[in-house]
XYZ file of C-alpha atoms in Angstrom:
256
model
C 3.970 3.027 -30.138
C 6.183 0.158 -28.949
C 3.368 -2.335 -28.266
C -0.049 -1.952 -29.828
C -1.418 -5.522 -29.973
C -2.979 -7.315 -27.011
C -1.715 -10.557 -28.593
C 1.911 -9.535 -28.104
C 3.763 -12.274 -26.131
C 5.036 -9.713 -23.627
C 1.501 -8.608 -22.909
C 0.515 -12.201 -22.205
C 3.475 -12.590 -19.831
C 2.519 -9.407 -17.990
C -1.009 -10.740 -17.506
C 0.489 -13.924 -16.029
C 2.635 -11.834 -13.672
C -0.517 -10.051 -12.560
C -2.536 -13.187 -11.970
C -0.155 -15.995 -11.039
C 1.948 -16.277 -7.882
C 4.078 -19.035 -9.426
C 5.004 -16.824 -12.376
C 5.979 -13.988 -10.034
C 8.146 -16.398 -8.038
C 9.785 -17.836 -11.163
C 10.541 -14.424 -12.678
C 11.248 -12.658 -9.382
C 9.096 -9.801 -10.648
C 5.838 -8.078 -9.803
C 3.678 -5.312 -11.237
C 3.307 -1.857 -9.708
C 0.524 0.157 -11.265
C -0.145 3.841 -10.744
C 1.902 7.026 -10.869
C 1.964 7.563 -7.093
C 2.749 3.928 -6.282
C 5.614 3.853 -8.773
C 6.987 7.150 -7.516
C 7.045 5.821 -3.944
C 8.826 2.648 -5.052
C 11.409 4.736 -6.896
C 11.861 7.061 -3.915
C 12.495 4.014 -1.711
C 15.412 3.078 -3.942
C 13.830 0.351 -6.080
C 14.605 0.299 -9.796
C 12.077 -1.120 -12.264
C 13.092 -3.562 -14.942
C 10.542 -2.038 -17.330
C 8.189 0.947 -17.317
C 5.097 0.843 -19.520
C 2.966 3.888 -20.201
C -0.109 4.573 -22.305
C 0.013 8.116 -23.754
C -3.766 8.089 -24.174
C -4.231 7.623 -20.426
C -1.371 9.491 -18.772
C -1.961 12.977 -17.414
C 1.300 13.377 -15.487
C 4.891 12.992 -16.648
C 7.612 10.999 -14.950
C 11.380 11.197 -15.146
C 12.402 7.739 -16.282
C 15.109 5.941 -14.325
C 17.526 3.605 -16.069
C 15.934 0.616 -17.746
C 13.461 -0.193 -20.472
C 10.590 2.192 -21.250
C 7.762 1.095 -23.523
C 4.805 3.038 -24.856
C 1.668 0.933 -25.253
C -1.785 1.428 -26.698
C -4.785 2.039 -24.499
C -6.113 -1.442 -25.337
C -2.835 -3.044 -24.263
C -2.691 -1.085 -21.037
C -6.261 -1.981 -20.142
C -5.395 -5.630 -20.809
C -2.532 -5.659 -18.311
C -4.063 -3.220 -15.815
C -5.584 -4.393 -12.541
C -7.301 -1.083 -11.711
C -10.752 0.115 -12.680
C -9.596 3.568 -13.762
C -5.966 3.170 -14.814
C -3.787 6.266 -15.048
C -1.540 4.812 -17.740
C 1.555 4.019 -15.657
C 2.836 0.537 -14.780
C 6.236 -0.722 -13.693
C 7.722 -4.223 -13.658
C 9.813 -4.327 -10.477
C 12.147 -6.985 -9.059
C 10.740 -8.460 -5.855
C 12.958 -7.545 -2.889
C 14.149 -10.659 -1.083
C 14.971 -9.971 2.548
C 15.934 -12.269 5.380
C 15.420 -11.536 9.043
C 19.129 -10.898 9.527
C 19.059 -8.291 6.731
C 16.861 -5.980 8.802
C 18.364 -2.821 10.255
C 16.739 -1.968 13.565
C 16.386 1.322 15.401
C 17.375 1.755 19.048
C 13.871 0.771 20.187
C 12.400 -1.263 17.337
C 8.689 -1.410 16.577
C 7.775 -4.535 14.615
C 4.524 -5.979 13.282
C 3.994 -9.734 13.133
C 1.063 -10.497 10.816
C 0.073 -14.152 11.024
C -2.142 -15.886 8.444
C -3.620 -12.678 7.025
C -5.783 -13.835 4.124
C -7.007 -10.779 2.219
C -4.749 -8.615 0.019
C -6.642 -5.508 1.133
C -5.935 -6.186 4.795
C -2.227 -6.803 4.268
C -2.014 -3.681 2.110
C -3.759 -1.588 4.764
C -1.403 -2.918 7.447
C 1.533 -1.840 5.285
C 0.097 1.686 4.943
C -0.246 1.959 8.731
C 3.247 0.528 9.194
C 4.707 3.148 6.880
C 2.783 5.963 8.557
C 3.832 4.847 12.043
C 7.469 4.365 11.080
C 7.765 0.690 11.978
C 11.093 -1.066 11.540
C 9.707 -4.138 9.782
C 6.670 -6.244 8.995
C 7.060 -10.000 9.467
C 4.500 -11.964 7.448
C 4.162 -15.393 9.059
C 2.202 -18.411 7.829
C 1.317 -16.409 4.727
C -2.134 -17.034 3.259
C -1.746 -14.332 0.603
C 1.201 -13.558 -1.638
C 2.699 -10.344 -0.271
C 3.750 -9.363 -3.816
C 0.322 -9.856 -5.321
C -0.372 -6.630 -7.290
C -3.580 -6.226 -5.275
C -1.523 -6.050 -2.062
C 0.728 -3.460 -3.691
C -2.302 -1.448 -4.776
C -3.910 -1.618 -1.320
C -0.608 -0.579 0.266
C -0.403 2.439 -2.087
C 3.188 1.378 -2.769
C 4.299 1.333 0.870
C 5.307 -2.312 0.471
C 8.489 -0.808 -0.984
C 9.087 1.566 1.924
C 8.412 -0.887 4.783
C 10.981 -3.689 5.171
C 8.963 -6.907 4.784
C 10.117 -10.441 5.511
C 8.097 -13.591 4.904
C 9.043 -16.309 7.382
C 7.679 -19.099 9.571
C 6.518 -18.536 13.133
C 9.458 -20.282 14.805
C 12.070 -18.299 12.871
C 10.286 -15.025 13.639
C 10.120 -15.792 17.362
C 13.769 -16.853 17.533
C 14.809 -13.599 15.828
C 12.630 -11.497 18.145
C 14.064 -13.217 21.211
C 17.628 -12.779 19.927
C 16.983 -9.055 19.550
C 15.267 -8.731 22.950
C 11.976 -7.588 21.423
C 8.837 -8.001 23.541
C 5.981 -9.877 21.832
C 2.630 -8.109 22.339
C -0.219 -10.345 21.178
C -3.525 -8.726 20.244
C -6.447 -10.931 21.265
C -10.030 -10.384 22.486
C -9.273 -12.961 25.216
C -6.761 -10.675 26.949
C -7.453 -8.965 30.276
C -5.187 -5.961 29.678
C -6.152 -3.012 27.469
C -3.658 -2.076 24.758
C -3.355 1.401 26.299
C -2.144 -0.082 29.606
C 1.111 -1.652 28.397
C 4.461 0.047 27.871
C 5.094 0.146 24.132
C 8.134 2.402 24.377
C 10.430 -0.592 24.771
C 11.384 -2.747 21.756
C 8.036 -4.289 20.798
C 6.517 -6.626 18.244
C 2.759 -6.303 17.810
C 1.389 -9.691 16.773
C -1.969 -9.825 14.991
C -3.832 -12.719 13.405
C -6.537 -13.429 10.879
C -9.981 -12.138 11.813
C -11.731 -15.510 11.739
C -9.200 -17.406 13.849
C -7.068 -14.803 15.582
C -3.521 -15.625 16.558
C -2.503 -19.272 16.670
C -1.664 -21.160 19.859
C 2.013 -20.647 18.987
C 1.876 -16.874 19.451
C -0.563 -17.052 22.332
C 1.810 -19.372 24.194
C 4.934 -17.355 23.415
C 3.605 -13.813 23.861
C 5.191 -11.746 26.611
C 1.954 -9.826 27.086
C -1.562 -10.089 25.672
C -3.665 -7.000 25.004
C -7.190 -6.269 23.879
C -9.069 -3.394 22.293
C -12.261 -2.521 24.206
C -15.360 -3.680 22.321
C -18.592 -2.049 23.460
C -20.936 -3.348 20.755
C -22.081 -6.747 19.599
C -18.973 -7.919 17.744
C -15.876 -9.115 19.577
C -13.161 -7.908 17.208
C -12.233 -5.308 14.608
C -10.812 -5.712 11.131
C -7.192 -6.843 11.540
C -5.819 -3.769 9.779
C -7.853 -1.446 12.013
C -6.703 -3.259 15.152
C -3.096 -3.036 14.008
C -3.387 0.697 13.326
C -4.896 1.407 16.747
C -2.119 -0.382 18.625
C 0.604 1.076 16.394
C -0.565 4.595 17.069
C -0.717 3.947 20.779
C 2.980 3.071 20.475
C 3.549 6.291 18.493
C 1.704 8.277 21.170
C 3.723 6.748 23.993
C 6.995 7.290 22.180
C 6.194 10.959 21.791
């Protein structure tokens, strides 16, 4: 057993990585917990700095990539874990740092612009839909939640490593979209046009905002087209991740 004490300094640092955005930024590292999440990160070409595993908890084996591998006690793993029923696998991964100009686009790009999303679960769910729909990139603008918070990674089921993600300000995102001739499609309950009535086969960026406020005036003023999802009940909007998934899959449907 490489680490058996919860008082080990490395254990304390791992807890800080889990809980503190500043520590993640300083170290350039984040935690990825779970066999499936780690396997997806590895498959996407990301190499962990360290892999920790608790033999008492693991039920599946993994081929270790290059790097440090540490066995830890159950007590240690439960100290650093952020899941209710941990499976005994956790990786310390470098945080990918991408710029807008690093993105490689397809012939007809499909982009998500997520503005001011506040909840880790929502951002994680958007990432899962983005991966499933094969989007080119997710632009996180005016971030209210740290994209590399382990809770975002958990909610994304590891797809944060398979979907190119860039954190940027609104103006930089718009300038890049314009430079690449990508149409901005703003999702808002105030629109007149249904999301099924616009052509999403062309290069498109689906812009979505926080549930409480929706998209800011910036995106409303600069959108090429505004679309809505029909609401037949008492509420006027859906969860932002649900709205994003609906519009994404309309684009998938149209693109065949």
